Structure formats: structure tokens, C-alpha cells
Short mmCIF file of C-alpha atoms in Angstrom, two decimals:
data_model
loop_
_atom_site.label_atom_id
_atom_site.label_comp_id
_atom_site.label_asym_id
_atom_site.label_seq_id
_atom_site.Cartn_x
_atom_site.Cartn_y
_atom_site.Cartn_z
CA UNK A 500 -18.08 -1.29 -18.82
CA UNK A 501 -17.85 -3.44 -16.00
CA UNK A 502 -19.87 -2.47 -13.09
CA UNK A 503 -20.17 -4.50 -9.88
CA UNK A 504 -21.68 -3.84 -6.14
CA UNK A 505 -20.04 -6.11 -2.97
CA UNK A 506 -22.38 -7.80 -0.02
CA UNK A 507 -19.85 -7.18 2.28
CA UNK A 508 -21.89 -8.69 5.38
CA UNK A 509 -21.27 -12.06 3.21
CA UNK A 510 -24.42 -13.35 3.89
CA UNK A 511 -25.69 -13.01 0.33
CA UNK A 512 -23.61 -15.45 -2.24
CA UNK A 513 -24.69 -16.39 -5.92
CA UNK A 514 -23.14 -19.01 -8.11
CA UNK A 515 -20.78 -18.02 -10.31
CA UNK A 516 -20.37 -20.30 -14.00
CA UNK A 517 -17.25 -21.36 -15.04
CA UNK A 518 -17.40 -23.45 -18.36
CA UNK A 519 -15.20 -26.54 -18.08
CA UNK A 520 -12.75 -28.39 -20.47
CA UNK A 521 -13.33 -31.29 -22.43
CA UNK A 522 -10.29 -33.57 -20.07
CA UNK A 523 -12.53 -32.14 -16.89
CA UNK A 524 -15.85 -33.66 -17.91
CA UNK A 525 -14.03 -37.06 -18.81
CA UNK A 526 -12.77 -37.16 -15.42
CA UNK A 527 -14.37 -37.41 -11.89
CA UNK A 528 -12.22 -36.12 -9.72
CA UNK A 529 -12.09 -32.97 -8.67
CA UNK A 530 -10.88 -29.71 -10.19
CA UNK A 531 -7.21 -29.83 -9.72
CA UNK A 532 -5.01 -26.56 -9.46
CA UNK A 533 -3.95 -27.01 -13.48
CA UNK A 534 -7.49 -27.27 -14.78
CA UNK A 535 -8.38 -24.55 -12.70
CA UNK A 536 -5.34 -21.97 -14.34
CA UNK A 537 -6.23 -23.05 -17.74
CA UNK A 538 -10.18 -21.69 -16.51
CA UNK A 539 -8.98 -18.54 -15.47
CA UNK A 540 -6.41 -18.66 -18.48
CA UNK A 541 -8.92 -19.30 -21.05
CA UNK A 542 -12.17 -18.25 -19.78
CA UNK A 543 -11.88 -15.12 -17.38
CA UNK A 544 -8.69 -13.04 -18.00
CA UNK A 545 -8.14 -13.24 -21.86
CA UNK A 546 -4.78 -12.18 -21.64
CA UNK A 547 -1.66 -12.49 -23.81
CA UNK A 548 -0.32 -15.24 -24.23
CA UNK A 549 2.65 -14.65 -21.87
CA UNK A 550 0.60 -13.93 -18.55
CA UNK A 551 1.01 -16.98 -16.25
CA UNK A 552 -1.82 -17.26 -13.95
CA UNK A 553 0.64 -19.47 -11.65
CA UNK A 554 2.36 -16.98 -11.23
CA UNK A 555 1.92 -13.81 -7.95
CA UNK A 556 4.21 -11.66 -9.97
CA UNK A 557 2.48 -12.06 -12.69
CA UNK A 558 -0.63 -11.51 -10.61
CA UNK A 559 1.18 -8.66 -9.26
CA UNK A 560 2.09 -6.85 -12.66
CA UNK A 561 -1.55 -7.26 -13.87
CA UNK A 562 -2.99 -5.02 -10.91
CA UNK A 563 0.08 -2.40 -12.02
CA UNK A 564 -1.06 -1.88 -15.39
CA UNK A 565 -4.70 -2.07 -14.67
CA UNK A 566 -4.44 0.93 -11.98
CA UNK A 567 -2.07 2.55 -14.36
CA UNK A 568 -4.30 2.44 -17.45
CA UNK A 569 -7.79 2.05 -16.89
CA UNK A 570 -10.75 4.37 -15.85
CA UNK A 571 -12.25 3.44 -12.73
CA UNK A 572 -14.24 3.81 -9.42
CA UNK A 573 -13.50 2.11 -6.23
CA UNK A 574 -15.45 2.63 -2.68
CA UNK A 575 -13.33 0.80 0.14
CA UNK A 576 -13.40 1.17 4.00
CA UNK A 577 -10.08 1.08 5.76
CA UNK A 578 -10.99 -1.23 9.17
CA UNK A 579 -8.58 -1.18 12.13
CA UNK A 580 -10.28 -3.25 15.17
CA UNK A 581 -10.92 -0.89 18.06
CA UNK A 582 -11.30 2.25 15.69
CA UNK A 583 -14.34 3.21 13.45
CA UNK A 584 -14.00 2.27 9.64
CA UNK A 585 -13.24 4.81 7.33
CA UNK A 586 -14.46 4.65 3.80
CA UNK A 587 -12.75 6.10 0.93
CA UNK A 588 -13.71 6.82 -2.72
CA UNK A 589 -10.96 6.61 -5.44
CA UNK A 590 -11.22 7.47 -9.08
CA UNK A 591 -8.55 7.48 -11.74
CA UNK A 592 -9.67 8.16 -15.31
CA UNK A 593 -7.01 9.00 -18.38
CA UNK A 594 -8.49 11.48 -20.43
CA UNK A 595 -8.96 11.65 -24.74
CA UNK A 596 -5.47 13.85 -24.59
CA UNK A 597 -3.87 11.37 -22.40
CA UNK A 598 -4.13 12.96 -18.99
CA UNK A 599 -4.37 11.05 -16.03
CA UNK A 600 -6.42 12.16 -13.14
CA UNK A 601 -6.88 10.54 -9.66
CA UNK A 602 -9.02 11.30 -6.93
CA UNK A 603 -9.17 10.07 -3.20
CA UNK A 604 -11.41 11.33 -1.04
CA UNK A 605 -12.36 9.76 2.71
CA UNK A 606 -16.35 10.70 3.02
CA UNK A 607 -16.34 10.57 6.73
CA UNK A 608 -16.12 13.56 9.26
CA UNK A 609 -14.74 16.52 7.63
CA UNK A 610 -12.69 14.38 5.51
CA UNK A 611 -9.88 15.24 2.90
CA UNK A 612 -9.79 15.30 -0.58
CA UNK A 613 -6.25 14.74 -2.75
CA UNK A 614 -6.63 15.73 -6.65
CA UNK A 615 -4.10 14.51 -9.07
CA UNK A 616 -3.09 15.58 -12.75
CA UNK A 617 -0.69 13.86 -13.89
CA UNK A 618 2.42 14.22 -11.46
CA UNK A 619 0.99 17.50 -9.37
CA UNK A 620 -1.17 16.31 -6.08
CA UNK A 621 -3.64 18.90 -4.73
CA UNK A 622 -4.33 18.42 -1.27
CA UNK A 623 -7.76 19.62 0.49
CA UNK A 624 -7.42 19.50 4.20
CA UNK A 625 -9.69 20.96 7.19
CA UNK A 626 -7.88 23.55 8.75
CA UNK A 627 -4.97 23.97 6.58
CA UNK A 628 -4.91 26.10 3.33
CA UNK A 629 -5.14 23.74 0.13
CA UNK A 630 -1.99 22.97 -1.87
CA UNK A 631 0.07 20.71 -4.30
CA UNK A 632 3.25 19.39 -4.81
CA UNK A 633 4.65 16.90 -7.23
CA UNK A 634 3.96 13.44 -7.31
CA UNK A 635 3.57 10.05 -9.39
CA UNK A 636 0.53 9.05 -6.80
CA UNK A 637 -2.09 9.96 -3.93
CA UNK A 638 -0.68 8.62 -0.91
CA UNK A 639 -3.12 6.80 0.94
CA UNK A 640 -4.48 3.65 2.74
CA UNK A 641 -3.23 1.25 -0.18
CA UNK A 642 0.56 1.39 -0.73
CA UNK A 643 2.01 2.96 -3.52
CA UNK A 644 4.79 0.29 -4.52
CA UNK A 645 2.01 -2.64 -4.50
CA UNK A 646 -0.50 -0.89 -7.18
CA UNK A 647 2.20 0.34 -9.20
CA UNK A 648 5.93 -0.74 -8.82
CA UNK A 649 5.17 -3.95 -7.32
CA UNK A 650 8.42 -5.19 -8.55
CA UNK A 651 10.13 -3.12 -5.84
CA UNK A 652 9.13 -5.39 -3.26
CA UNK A 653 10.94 -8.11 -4.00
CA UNK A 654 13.96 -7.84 -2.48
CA UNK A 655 11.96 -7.24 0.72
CA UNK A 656 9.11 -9.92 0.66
CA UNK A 657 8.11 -12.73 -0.66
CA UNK A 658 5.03 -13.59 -2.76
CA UNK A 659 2.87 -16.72 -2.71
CA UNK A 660 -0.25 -17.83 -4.92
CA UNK A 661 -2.21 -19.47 -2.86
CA UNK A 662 -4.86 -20.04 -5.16
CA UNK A 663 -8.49 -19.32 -5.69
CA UNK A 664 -10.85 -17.95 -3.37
CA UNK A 665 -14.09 -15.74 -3.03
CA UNK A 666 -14.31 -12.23 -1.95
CA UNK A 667 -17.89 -11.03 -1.52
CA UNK A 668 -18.83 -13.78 -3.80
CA UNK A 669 -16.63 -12.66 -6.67
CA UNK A 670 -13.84 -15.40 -8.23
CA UNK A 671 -10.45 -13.54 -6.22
CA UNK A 672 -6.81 -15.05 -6.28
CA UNK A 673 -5.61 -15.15 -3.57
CA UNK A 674 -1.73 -14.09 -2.27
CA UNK A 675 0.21 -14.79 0.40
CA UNK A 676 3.24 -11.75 1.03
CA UNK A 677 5.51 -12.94 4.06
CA UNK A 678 8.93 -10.89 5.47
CA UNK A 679 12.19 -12.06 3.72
CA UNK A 680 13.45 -12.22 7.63
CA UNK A 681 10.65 -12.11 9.44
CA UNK A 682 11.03 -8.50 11.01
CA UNK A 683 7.91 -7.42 9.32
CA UNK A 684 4.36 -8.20 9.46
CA UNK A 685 2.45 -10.53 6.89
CA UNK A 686 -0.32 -9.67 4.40
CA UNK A 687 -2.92 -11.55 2.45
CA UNK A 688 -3.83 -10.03 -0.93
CA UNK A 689 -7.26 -10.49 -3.17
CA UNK A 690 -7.13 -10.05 -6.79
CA UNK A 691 -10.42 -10.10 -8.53
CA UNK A 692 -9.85 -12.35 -11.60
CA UNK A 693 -11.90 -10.47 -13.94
CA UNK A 694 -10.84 -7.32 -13.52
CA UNK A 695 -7.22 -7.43 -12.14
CA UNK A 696 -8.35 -5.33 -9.52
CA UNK A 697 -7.68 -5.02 -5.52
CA UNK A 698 -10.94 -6.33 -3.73
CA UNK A 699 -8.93 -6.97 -0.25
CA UNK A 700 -6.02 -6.17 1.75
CA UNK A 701 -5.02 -7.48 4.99
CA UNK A 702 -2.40 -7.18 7.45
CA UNK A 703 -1.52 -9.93 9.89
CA UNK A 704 0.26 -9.30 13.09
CA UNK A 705 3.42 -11.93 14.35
CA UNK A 706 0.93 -13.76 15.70
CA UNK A 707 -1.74 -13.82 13.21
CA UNK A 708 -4.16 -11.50 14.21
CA UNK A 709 -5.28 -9.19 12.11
CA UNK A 710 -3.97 -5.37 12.45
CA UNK A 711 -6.16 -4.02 9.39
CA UNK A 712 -8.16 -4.46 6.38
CA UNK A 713 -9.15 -2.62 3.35
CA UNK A 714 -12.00 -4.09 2.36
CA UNK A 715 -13.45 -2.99 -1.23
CA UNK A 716 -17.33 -2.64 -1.50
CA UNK A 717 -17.75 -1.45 -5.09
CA UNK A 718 -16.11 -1.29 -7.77
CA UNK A 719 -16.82 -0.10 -11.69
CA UNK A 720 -14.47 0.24 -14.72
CA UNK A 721 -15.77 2.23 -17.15
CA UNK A 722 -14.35 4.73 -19.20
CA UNK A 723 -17.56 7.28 -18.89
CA UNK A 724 -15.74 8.25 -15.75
CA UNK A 725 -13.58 10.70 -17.50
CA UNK A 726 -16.58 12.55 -18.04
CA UNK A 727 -16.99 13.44 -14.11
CA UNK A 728 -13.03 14.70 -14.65
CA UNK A 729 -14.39 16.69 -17.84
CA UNK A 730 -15.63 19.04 -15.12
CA UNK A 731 -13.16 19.86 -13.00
CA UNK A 732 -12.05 23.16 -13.20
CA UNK A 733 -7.95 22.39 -13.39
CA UNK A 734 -7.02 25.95 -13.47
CA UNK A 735 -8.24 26.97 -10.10
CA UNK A 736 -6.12 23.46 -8.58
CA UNK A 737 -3.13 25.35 -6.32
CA UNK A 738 0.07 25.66 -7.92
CA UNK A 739 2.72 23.52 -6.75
CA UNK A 740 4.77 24.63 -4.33
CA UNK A 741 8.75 24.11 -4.56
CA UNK A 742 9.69 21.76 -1.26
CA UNK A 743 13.29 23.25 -0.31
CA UNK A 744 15.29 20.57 0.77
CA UNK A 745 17.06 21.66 4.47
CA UNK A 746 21.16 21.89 4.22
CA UNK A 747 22.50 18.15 4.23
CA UNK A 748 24.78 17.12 6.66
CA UNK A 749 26.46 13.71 7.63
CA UNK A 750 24.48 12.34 10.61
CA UNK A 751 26.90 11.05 12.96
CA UNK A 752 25.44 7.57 14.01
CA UNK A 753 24.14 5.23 11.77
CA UNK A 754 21.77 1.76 12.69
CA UNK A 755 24.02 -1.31 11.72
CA UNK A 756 20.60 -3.25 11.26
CA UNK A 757 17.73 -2.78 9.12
CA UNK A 758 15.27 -5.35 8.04
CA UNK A 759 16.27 -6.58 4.57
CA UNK A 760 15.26 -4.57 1.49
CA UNK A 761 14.76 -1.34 3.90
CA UNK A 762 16.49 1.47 2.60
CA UNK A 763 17.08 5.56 3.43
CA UNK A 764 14.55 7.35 1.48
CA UNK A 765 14.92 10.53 3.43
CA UNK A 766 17.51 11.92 6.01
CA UNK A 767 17.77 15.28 7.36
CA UNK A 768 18.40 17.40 10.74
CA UNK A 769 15.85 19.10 11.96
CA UNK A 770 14.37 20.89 15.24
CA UNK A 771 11.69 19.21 17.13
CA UNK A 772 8.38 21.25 17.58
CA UNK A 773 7.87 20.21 21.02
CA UNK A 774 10.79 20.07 23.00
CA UNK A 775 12.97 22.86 20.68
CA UNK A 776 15.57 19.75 20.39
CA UNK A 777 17.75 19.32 17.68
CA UNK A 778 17.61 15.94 16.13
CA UNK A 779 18.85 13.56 13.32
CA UNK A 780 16.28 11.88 11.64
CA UNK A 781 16.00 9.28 9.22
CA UNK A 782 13.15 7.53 6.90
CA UNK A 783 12.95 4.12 6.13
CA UNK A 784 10.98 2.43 3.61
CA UNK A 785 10.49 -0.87 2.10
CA UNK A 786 7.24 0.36 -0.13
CA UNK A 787 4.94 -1.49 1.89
CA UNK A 788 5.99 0.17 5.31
CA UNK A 789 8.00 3.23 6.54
CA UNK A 790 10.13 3.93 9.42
CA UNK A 791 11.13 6.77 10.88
CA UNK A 792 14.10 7.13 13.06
CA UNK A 793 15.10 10.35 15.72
CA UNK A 794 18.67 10.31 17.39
CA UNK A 795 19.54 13.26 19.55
CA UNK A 796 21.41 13.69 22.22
CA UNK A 797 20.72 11.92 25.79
CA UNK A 798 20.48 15.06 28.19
CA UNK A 799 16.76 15.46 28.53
CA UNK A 800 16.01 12.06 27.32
CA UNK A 801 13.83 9.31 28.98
CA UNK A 802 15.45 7.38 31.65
CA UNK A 803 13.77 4.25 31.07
CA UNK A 804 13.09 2.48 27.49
CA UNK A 805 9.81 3.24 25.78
CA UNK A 806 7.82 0.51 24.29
CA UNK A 807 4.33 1.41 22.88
CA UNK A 808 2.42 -0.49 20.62
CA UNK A 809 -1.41 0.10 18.71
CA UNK A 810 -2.69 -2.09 16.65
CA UNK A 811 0.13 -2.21 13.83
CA UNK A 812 1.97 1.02 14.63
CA UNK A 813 5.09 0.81 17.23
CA UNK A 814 6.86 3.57 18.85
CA UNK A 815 9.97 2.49 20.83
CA UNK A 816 12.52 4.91 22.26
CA UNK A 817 15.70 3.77 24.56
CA UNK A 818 19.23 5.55 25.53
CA UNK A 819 22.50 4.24 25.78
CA UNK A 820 24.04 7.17 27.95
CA UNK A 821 25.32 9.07 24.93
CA UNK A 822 21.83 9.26 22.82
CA UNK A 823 18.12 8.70 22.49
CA UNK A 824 17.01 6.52 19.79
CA UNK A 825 13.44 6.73 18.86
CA UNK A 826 11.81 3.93 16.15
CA UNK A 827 8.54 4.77 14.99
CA UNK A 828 6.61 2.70 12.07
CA UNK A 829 4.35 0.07 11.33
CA UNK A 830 6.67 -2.53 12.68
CA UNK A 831 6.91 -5.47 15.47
CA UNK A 832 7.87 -3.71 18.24
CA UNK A 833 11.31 -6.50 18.62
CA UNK A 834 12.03 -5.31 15.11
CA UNK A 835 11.78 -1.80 16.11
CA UNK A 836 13.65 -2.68 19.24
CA UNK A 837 16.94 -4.14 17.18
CA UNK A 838 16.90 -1.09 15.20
CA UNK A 839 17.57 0.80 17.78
CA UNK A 840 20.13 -1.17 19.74
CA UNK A 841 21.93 -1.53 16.68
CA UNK A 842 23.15 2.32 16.91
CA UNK A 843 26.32 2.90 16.24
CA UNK A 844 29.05 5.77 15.73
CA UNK A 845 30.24 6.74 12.08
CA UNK A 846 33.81 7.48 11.84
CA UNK A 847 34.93 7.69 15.60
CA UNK A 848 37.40 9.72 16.91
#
């Protein structure tokens, strides 16, 4: 079992010991970067003999199998300056008969609570009747491509050990993940060393200022915690429902630019609630961020350009006399601007 609490205030810091090789106490100088792998390497992770320390994929592909495998408890709080934190408890246990359960539950307010077995996600919302529908994850705060298809990001970002650091005054390492093209912002990942495990998250605006953090304040593995699971009562979880998928038809404008490694995960036509309007939409995804796209037609449509920006999230909306493009994600608001003026007409007539 390992079992660990956070000072997140960071006021409270202990010294952590780290044995040292024989070439390190011959020399004087200080630890270099090589000595310090072959510490982690030899003395922390204990892992086969092909993980590469050096290495953010490999960094990367660690925190994969870990979420994937192991039975744990995390307690994080999402922060986004100007709003109130929100703190979140996840478990994920895999049972004797090889079941895997997951649990995410924000302990705020009247919260939520999503239930997983295996690849059927119970939702429990205020207000809304509960229900489930397949799926390989929970869908929260932390993206689902960087715990466990990290390799899916490539194309779209790039990854950078910077090295060791200290997150709450555990041993972290520390990685960089930067835009491909620059249209997106830039995070800063901790790994905790011991475990494999997330301990921080942050996203950095064009600028550098940070947009949001998930900070982690406790976390325990321990494979007692399919016991709590034992108890759960999986035949009185909803029964998943059977999504229809509307009619498909070809949209009739397509963007010509997308940031790299952003591709169509969804694309429908559907009626807007609020104004009754039919619409084309699109959704975008890269695995760390999604985009959603509306075209319609101009008549009704704002006669001015739309630019509104909080924190990370963008919504921009412009027309060019024939229709309205609206871009709405977690995007700079120029990249969310060249999306949209990048609209253009599939197969004229």
C-alpha cells in the first residue's frame, strides 16, 4: 500500500533520502542530470529494464498503465483564478474477477457523481434522472487521451522532460507539453516518481499565465479499495441507454484550417434550442482540447464579429454575408478566429 497526504499551502517541506552512487561520492560536483536518472532508475521506480527515465513518453506510458491497472484514491481540486475551486474524489479499483470500476465524484454543492463498470458510465446529476451509456472512461477535469492513450497526442504536441522537481514536497518529474504550431495553449505536467501518478496539471495561456490547475492533495494506492466497490449494489446502476445517431448528411462548408493533429470526432445537423435555427455543427478534438463548430445560415445572424474570452474558454462568432460561423473551445481566441475565416464551400456550383 502506498498511502500519502499533500501540504498543499507548501509551507510544510521534509527531506526526502535519495541513496547515492559510488562515482557521485568520488566526485564534488554537483548531481548532474545522468546521475540523477540512474537514482530514479535504480532507486525509486524499479522498473523493467526498458523504461527510460529520459524519456516524457516513457514518462507518459507509465501514468497509462498505472491508471489502467492499479487500485487507487485520488482527492484533487480543479482551480480556475476568478472562480471557486472544486474538489473531486476519484477511485478506480479492478476487482478479484477482473472488473474495473471508477468513480468521480465533485463533493461541492449538489455535486455529481459518474459510476463506471467496465465500459457502461452511470451518471448522477441534480435535476436530471440518472443514466448510463457506454464508455472506456469518466469524462472529467483530467483528459482522457493523457491518462490513458497518451500516445494520441503526438501528432498534436510536443513533450519535454524537463527534469526533476517537487510537488508538495514529493520527488515529481516534471514535463513540458507545447502546440506543434502554436495555435494551442501550453501545459506543465507533474509525475510523482514513486508512484507514476498525476500530482499536477497546469494550463498556461499564450502569454504564460496560468488558465487552470488541478492540483492533487491526496493520494493512496492500495488494493483494499476494491473492498469499498465490493458494496456497490451494480444491479440497481441504470441500464444503458442506446444513443441514436441523427440521419448523416454532407455539411456543405468545410474549415480549410485546423490546428495540426485536430480532427472531426463528431458532425451532425441539428436544431438549435434557442433560436429554432437549423445548424451544421462540427466537433473537434485533439484529446487534450475540443472544439465545437456551428455554421448556419446568415439571415438572423450577428452583424458584427463576436469575440469573447474567460479564462481558457473562447467563443468567437463572425459572418461573411452568406453564413455565421461560431468557434467555441478551449482555444486562443486568434486560433479560434482562423478557424473561422478559413470557411469555405464544398463542391460549388
Amino acid at each position: 500500500m502506498i498511502s500519502f497526504a499533500f501540504v498543499v499551502s507548501g509551507l510544510a517541506f521534509h527531506t526526502l533520502a535519495h541513496s547515492q552512487s559510488t562515482e557521485a561520492k568520488q566526485s564534488q560536483h554537483s548531481e548532474t542530470q545522468n546521475s540523477l536518472v540512474e537514482e530514479v532508475s535504480r532507486n525509486v521506480l524499479k522498473e523493467a529494464d526498458s523504461f527510460d527515465p529520459r524519456s516524457p513518453k516513457a514518462w507518459l506510458e507509465r501514468l497509462a498503465k498505472q491508471t489502467k491497472t492499479q487500485s487507487y484514491e485520488v482527492s484533487f481540486v480543479l482551480n480556475i483564478p476568478g472562480k471557486d475551486a472544486q474538489p473531486y474524489l476519484w477511485r478506480h479499483a479492478v476487482l478479484e474477477d477482473e472488473t474495473h470500476i471508477e468513480q468521480l465524484s465533485l463533493l461541492n454543492g449538489p455535486g455529481f457523481e459518474h459510476i463506471r463498470v467496465n465500459n457502461v458510465v452511470s451518471l448522477f446529476q441534480p435535476g436530471y434522472p440518472p443514466y448510463s451509456i457506454a464508455g472506456k472512461a469518466i469524462d472529467g477535469p483530467i483528459p482522457y487521451a493523457l491518462l490513458y492513450e497518451p500516445e494520441t497526442l503526438e501528432q498534436a504536441y510536443q513533450f519535454i522532460l524537463v527534469g526533476r522537481n517537487r510537488v508538495s514536497g514529493r520527488s515529481a518529474q516534471q514535463i513540458r507539453v507545447t502546440s506543434r504550431d502554436k495555435t494551442r495553449y501550453g501545459y506543465q505536467i507533474w509525475l510523482d516518481e514513486e508512484t507514476g501518478m498525476l500530482l499536477k496539471l497546469n494550463m498556461y495561456g499564450l502569454n504564460g499565465e496560468l488558465l487552470q490547475q488541478i492540483q492533487v492533495t491526496q493520494l493512496k494506492l492500495d488494493e483494499r479499495i476494491a473492498d469499498i466497490f465490493k458494496q456497490l449494489q451494480r444491479d440497481s446502476l441504470p441500464k444503458a441507454i442506446t444513443v441514436k445517431m441523427p440521419p448523416q448528411r454532407q455539411h456543405e462548408w468545410r474549415l480549410a484550417f485546423v490546428p495540426v493533429g485536430m480532427r472531426v470526432v463528431k458532425q451532425d445537423i441539428h436544431q438549435l434550442a434557442i433560436t429554432g435555427q437549423v445548424v451544421e455543427y462540427s466537433l473537434f478534438s485533439d484529446g487534450l482540447v475540443n472544439v465545437s463548430v456551428y455554421i448556419q445560415a446568415a439571415s438572423g445572424a450577428f452583424q458584427e464579429d463576436v469575440n469573447l474570452n474567460s479564462g481558457a474558454n473562447t467563443v468567437h462568432s463572425r459572418t461573411n454575408g452568406k453564413v455565421q460561423v461560431t468557434v467555441v473551445g478551449d482555444i486562443p481566441l486568434v486560433t479560434a478566429q482562423l478557424m473561422a475565416e478559413s470557411i469555405e464551400v464544398i463542391n460549388p456550383q
